[in-house]
PDB file of C-alpha atoms in Angstrom:
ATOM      1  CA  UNK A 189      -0.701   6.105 -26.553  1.00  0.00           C
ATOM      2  CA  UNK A 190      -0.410   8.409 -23.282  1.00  0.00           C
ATOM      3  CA  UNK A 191       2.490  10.775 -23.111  1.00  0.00           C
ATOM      4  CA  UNK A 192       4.393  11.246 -19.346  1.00  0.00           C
ATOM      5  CA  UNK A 193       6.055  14.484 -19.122  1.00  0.00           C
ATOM      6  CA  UNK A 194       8.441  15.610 -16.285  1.00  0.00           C
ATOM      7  CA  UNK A 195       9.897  19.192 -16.336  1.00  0.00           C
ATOM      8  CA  UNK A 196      13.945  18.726 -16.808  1.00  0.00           C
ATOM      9  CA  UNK A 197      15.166  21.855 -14.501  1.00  0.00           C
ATOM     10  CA  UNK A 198      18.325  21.353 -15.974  1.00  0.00           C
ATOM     11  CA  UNK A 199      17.913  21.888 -19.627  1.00  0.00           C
ATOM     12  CA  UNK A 200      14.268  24.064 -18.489  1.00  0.00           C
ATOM     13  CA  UNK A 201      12.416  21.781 -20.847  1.00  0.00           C
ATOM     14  CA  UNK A 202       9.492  18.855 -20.026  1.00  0.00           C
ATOM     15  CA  UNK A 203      11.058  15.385 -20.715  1.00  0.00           C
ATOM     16  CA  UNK A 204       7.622  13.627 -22.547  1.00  0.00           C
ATOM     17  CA  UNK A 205       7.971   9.565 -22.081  1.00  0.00           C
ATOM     18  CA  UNK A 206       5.775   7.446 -24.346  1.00  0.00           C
ATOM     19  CA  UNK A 207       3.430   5.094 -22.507  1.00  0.00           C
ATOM     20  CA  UNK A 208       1.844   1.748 -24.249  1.00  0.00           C
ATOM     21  CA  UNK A 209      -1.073   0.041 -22.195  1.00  0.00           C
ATOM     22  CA  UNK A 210      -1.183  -3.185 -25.145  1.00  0.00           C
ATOM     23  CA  UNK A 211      -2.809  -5.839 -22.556  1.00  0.00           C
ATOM     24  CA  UNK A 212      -5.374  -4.302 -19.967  1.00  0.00           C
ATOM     25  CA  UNK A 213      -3.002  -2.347 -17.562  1.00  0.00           C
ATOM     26  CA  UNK A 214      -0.055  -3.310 -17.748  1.00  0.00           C
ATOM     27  CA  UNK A 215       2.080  -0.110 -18.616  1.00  0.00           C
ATOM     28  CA  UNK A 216       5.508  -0.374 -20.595  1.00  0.00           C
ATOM     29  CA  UNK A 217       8.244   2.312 -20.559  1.00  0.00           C
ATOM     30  CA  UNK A 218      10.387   3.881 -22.825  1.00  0.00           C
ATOM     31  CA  UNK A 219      12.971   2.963 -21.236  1.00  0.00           C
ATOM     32  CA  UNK A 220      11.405  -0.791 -21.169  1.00  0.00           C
ATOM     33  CA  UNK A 221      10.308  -0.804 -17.618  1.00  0.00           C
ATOM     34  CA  UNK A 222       6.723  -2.114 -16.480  1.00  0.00           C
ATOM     35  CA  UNK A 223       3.704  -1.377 -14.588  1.00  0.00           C
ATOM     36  CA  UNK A 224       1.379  -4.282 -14.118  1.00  0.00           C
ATOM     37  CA  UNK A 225      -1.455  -2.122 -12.005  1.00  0.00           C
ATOM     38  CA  UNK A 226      -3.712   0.344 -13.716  1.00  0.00           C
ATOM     39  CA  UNK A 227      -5.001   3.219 -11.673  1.00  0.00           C
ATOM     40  CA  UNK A 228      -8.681   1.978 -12.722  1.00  0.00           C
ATOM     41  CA  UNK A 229      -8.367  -1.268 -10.573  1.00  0.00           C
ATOM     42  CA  UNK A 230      -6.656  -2.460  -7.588  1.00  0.00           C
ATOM     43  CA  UNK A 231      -6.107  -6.481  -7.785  1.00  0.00           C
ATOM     44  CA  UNK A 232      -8.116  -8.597  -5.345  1.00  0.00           C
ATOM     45  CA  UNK A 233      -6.350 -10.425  -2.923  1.00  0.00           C
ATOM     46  CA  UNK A 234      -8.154 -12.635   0.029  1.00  0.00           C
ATOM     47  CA  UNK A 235      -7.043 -12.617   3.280  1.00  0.00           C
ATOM     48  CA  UNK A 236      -9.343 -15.342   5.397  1.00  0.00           C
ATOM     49  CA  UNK A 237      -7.776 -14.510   9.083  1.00  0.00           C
ATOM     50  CA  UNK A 238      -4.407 -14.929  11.042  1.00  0.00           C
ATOM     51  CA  UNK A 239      -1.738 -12.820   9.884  1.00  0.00           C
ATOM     52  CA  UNK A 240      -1.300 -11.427   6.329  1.00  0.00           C
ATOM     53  CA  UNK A 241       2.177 -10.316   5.717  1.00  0.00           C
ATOM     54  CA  UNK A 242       2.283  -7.082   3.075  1.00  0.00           C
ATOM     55  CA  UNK A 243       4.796  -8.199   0.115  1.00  0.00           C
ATOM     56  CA  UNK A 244       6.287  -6.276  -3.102  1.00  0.00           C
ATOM     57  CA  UNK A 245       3.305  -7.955  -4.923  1.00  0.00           C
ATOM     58  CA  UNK A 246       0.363  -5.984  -2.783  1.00  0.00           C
ATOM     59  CA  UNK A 247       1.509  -2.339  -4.035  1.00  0.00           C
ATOM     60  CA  UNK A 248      -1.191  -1.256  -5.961  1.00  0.00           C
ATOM     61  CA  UNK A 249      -3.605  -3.751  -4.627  1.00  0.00           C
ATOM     62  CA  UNK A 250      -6.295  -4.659  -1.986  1.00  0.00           C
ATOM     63  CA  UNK A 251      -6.205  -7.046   0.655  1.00  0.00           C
ATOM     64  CA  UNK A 252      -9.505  -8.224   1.394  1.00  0.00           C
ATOM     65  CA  UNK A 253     -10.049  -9.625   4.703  1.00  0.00           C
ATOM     66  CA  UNK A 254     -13.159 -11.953   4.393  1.00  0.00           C
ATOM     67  CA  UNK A 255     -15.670 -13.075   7.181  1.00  0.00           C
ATOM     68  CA  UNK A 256     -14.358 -15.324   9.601  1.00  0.00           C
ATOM     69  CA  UNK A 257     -14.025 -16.450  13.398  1.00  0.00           C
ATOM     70  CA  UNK A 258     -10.829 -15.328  13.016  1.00  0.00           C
ATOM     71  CA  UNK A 259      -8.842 -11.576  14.298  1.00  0.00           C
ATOM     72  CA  UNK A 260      -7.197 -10.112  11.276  1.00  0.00           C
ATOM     73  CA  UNK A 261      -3.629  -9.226  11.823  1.00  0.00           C
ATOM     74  CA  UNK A 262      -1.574  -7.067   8.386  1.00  0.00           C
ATOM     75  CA  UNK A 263       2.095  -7.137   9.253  1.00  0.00           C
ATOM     76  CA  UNK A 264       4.026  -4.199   7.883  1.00  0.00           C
ATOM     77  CA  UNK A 265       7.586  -5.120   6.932  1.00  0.00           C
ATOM     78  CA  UNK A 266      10.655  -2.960   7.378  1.00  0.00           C
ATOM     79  CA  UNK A 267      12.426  -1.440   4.327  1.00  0.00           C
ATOM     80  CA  UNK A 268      15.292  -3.242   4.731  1.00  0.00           C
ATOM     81  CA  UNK A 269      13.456  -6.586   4.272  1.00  0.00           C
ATOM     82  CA  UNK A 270      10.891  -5.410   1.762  1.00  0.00           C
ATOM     83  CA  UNK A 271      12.545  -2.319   0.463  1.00  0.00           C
ATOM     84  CA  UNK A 272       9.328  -0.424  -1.278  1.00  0.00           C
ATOM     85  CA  UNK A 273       9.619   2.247  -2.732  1.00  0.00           C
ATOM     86  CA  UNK A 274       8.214   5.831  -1.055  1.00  0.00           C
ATOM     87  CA  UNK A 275       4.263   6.307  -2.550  1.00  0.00           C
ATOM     88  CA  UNK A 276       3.349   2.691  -2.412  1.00  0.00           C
ATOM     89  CA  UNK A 277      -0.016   2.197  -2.066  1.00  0.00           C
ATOM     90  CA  UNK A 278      -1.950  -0.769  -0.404  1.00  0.00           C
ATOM     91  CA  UNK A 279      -5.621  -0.507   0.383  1.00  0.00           C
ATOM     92  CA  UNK A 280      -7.685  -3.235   3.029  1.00  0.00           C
ATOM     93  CA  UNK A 281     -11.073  -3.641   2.925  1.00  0.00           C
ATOM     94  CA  UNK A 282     -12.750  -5.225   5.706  1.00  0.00           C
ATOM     95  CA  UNK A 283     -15.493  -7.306   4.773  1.00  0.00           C
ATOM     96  CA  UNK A 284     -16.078  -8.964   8.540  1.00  0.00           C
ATOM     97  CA  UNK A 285     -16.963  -8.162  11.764  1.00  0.00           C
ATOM     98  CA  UNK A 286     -13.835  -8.673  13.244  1.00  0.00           C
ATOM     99  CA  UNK A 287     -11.258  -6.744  14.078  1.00  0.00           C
ATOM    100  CA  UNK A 288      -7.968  -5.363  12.017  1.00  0.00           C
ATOM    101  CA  UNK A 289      -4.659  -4.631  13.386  1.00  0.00           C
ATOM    102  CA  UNK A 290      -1.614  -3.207  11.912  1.00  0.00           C
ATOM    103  CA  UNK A 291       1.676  -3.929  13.024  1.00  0.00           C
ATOM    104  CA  UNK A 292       5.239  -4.021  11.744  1.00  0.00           C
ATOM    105  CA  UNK A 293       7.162  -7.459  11.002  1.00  0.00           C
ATOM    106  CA  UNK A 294       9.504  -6.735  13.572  1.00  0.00           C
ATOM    107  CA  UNK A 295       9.437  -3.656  16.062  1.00  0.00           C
ATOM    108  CA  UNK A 296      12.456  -1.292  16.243  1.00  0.00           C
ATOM    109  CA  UNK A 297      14.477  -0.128  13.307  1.00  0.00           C
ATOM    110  CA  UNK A 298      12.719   3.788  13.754  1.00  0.00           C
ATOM    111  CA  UNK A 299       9.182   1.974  12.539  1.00  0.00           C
ATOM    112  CA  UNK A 300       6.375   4.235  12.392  1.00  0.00           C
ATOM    113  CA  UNK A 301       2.381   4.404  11.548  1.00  0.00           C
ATOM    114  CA  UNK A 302       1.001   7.744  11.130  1.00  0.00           C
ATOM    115  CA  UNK A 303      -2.681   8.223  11.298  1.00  0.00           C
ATOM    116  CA  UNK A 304      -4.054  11.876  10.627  1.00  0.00           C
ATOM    117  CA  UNK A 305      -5.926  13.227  14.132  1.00  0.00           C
ATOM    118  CA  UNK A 306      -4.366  10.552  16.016  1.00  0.00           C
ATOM    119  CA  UNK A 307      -0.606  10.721  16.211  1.00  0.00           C
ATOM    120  CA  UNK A 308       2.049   7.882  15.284  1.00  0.00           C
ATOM    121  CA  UNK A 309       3.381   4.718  16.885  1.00  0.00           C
ATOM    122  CA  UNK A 310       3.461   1.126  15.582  1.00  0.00           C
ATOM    123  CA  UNK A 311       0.280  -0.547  16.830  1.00  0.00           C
ATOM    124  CA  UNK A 312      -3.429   0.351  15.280  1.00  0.00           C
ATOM    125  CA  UNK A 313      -6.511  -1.569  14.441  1.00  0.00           C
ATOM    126  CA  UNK A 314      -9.275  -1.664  13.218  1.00  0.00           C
ATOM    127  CA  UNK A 315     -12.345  -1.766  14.509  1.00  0.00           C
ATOM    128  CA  UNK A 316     -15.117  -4.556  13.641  1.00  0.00           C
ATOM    129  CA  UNK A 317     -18.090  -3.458  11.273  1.00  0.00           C
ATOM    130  CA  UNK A 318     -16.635  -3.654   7.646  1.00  0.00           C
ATOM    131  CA  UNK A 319     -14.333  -0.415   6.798  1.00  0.00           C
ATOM    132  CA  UNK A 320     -11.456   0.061   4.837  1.00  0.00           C
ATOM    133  CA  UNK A 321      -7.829   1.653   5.418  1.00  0.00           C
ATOM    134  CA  UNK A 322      -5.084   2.987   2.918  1.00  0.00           C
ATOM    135  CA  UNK A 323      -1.477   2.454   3.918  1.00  0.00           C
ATOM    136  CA  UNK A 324       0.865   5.118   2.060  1.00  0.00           C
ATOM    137  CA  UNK A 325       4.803   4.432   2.385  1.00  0.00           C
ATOM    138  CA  UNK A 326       5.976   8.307   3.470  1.00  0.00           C
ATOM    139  CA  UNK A 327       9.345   7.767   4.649  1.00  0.00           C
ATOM    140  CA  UNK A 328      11.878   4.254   4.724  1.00  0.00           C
ATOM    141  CA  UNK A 329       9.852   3.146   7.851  1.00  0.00           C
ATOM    142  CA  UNK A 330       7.257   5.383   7.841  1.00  0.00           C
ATOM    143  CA  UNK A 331       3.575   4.196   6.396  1.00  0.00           C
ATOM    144  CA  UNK A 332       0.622   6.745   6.695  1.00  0.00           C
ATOM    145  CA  UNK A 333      -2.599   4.974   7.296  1.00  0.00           C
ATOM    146  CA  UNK A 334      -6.169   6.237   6.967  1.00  0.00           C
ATOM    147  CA  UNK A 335      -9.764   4.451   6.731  1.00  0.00           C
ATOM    148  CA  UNK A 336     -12.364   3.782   8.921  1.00  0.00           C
ATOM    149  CA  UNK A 337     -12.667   3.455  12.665  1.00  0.00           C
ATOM    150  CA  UNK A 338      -8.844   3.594  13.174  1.00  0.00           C
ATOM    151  CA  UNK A 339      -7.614   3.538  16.567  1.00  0.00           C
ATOM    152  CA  UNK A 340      -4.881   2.733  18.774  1.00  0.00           C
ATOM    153  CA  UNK A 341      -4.298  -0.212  19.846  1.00  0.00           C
TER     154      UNK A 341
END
């Protein structure tokens, strides 16, 4: 049994929230919500080329893009059609020699990537040679990515 505690500023006391993890990560609430990632793994899923569209399901996870003939293309969708919340988490690993890129579903709609050292804007890849990226939701439309040998595409 884990104990969550948030400070209450109202009252000036911490708020402590019992935590069960009963069947290998999967964390239930007190108030009988659910977690099904742990922080000690992120959940395999295979991309094999063409366009992978990020779902509610990948938060949490990694999308592994395996080797293929194939350009690898993650589609980032707006929160209005995948409304996630702020601090989800998606990791892609790059296990090929081709190429990444990182684009939202649709353009528009105030859609931004942010990588650190490079600026924002909504197209980035990348680059061949295995590597992996993070993507961090920061704002409704807003995704922070870092990894390896990101650039602008």
């Amino acid at each position: 049994l884990y104990l969550y505690s948030i400070y209450n500023y109202t009252q000036g006391t911490n708020l402590e929230f019992p935590l069960r993890d009963t069947d290998g990560g999967k964390l239930w609430f007190a108030d009988g919500s659910q977690q099904d990632t742990s922080g000690q793994d992120l959940t395999q899923t295979v991309s094999r080329g063409g366009t992978y569209v990020i779902g509610m399901n990948d938060r949490g996870r990694h999308i592994l893009c395996t080797e293929t003939d194939s350009y690898h293309t993650i589609r980032i969708p707006q929160h209005d059609k995948v409304p996630m919340p702020l601090g989800s988490v998606i990791t892609v690993i790059n296990d090929s020699d081709n190429t990444i890129g990182f684009y939202p579903v649709y353009t528009g709609n105030n859609f931004e990537i942010v990588v650190p050292d490079q600026g924002t804007g909504t197209s980035w890849y990348m680059n061949a040679n295995r590597g992996i990226a993070t993507l961090i939701k920061i704002g409704l439309n807003r995704w922070m990515l870092t990894g390896t040998n990101i650039q602008v595409d």
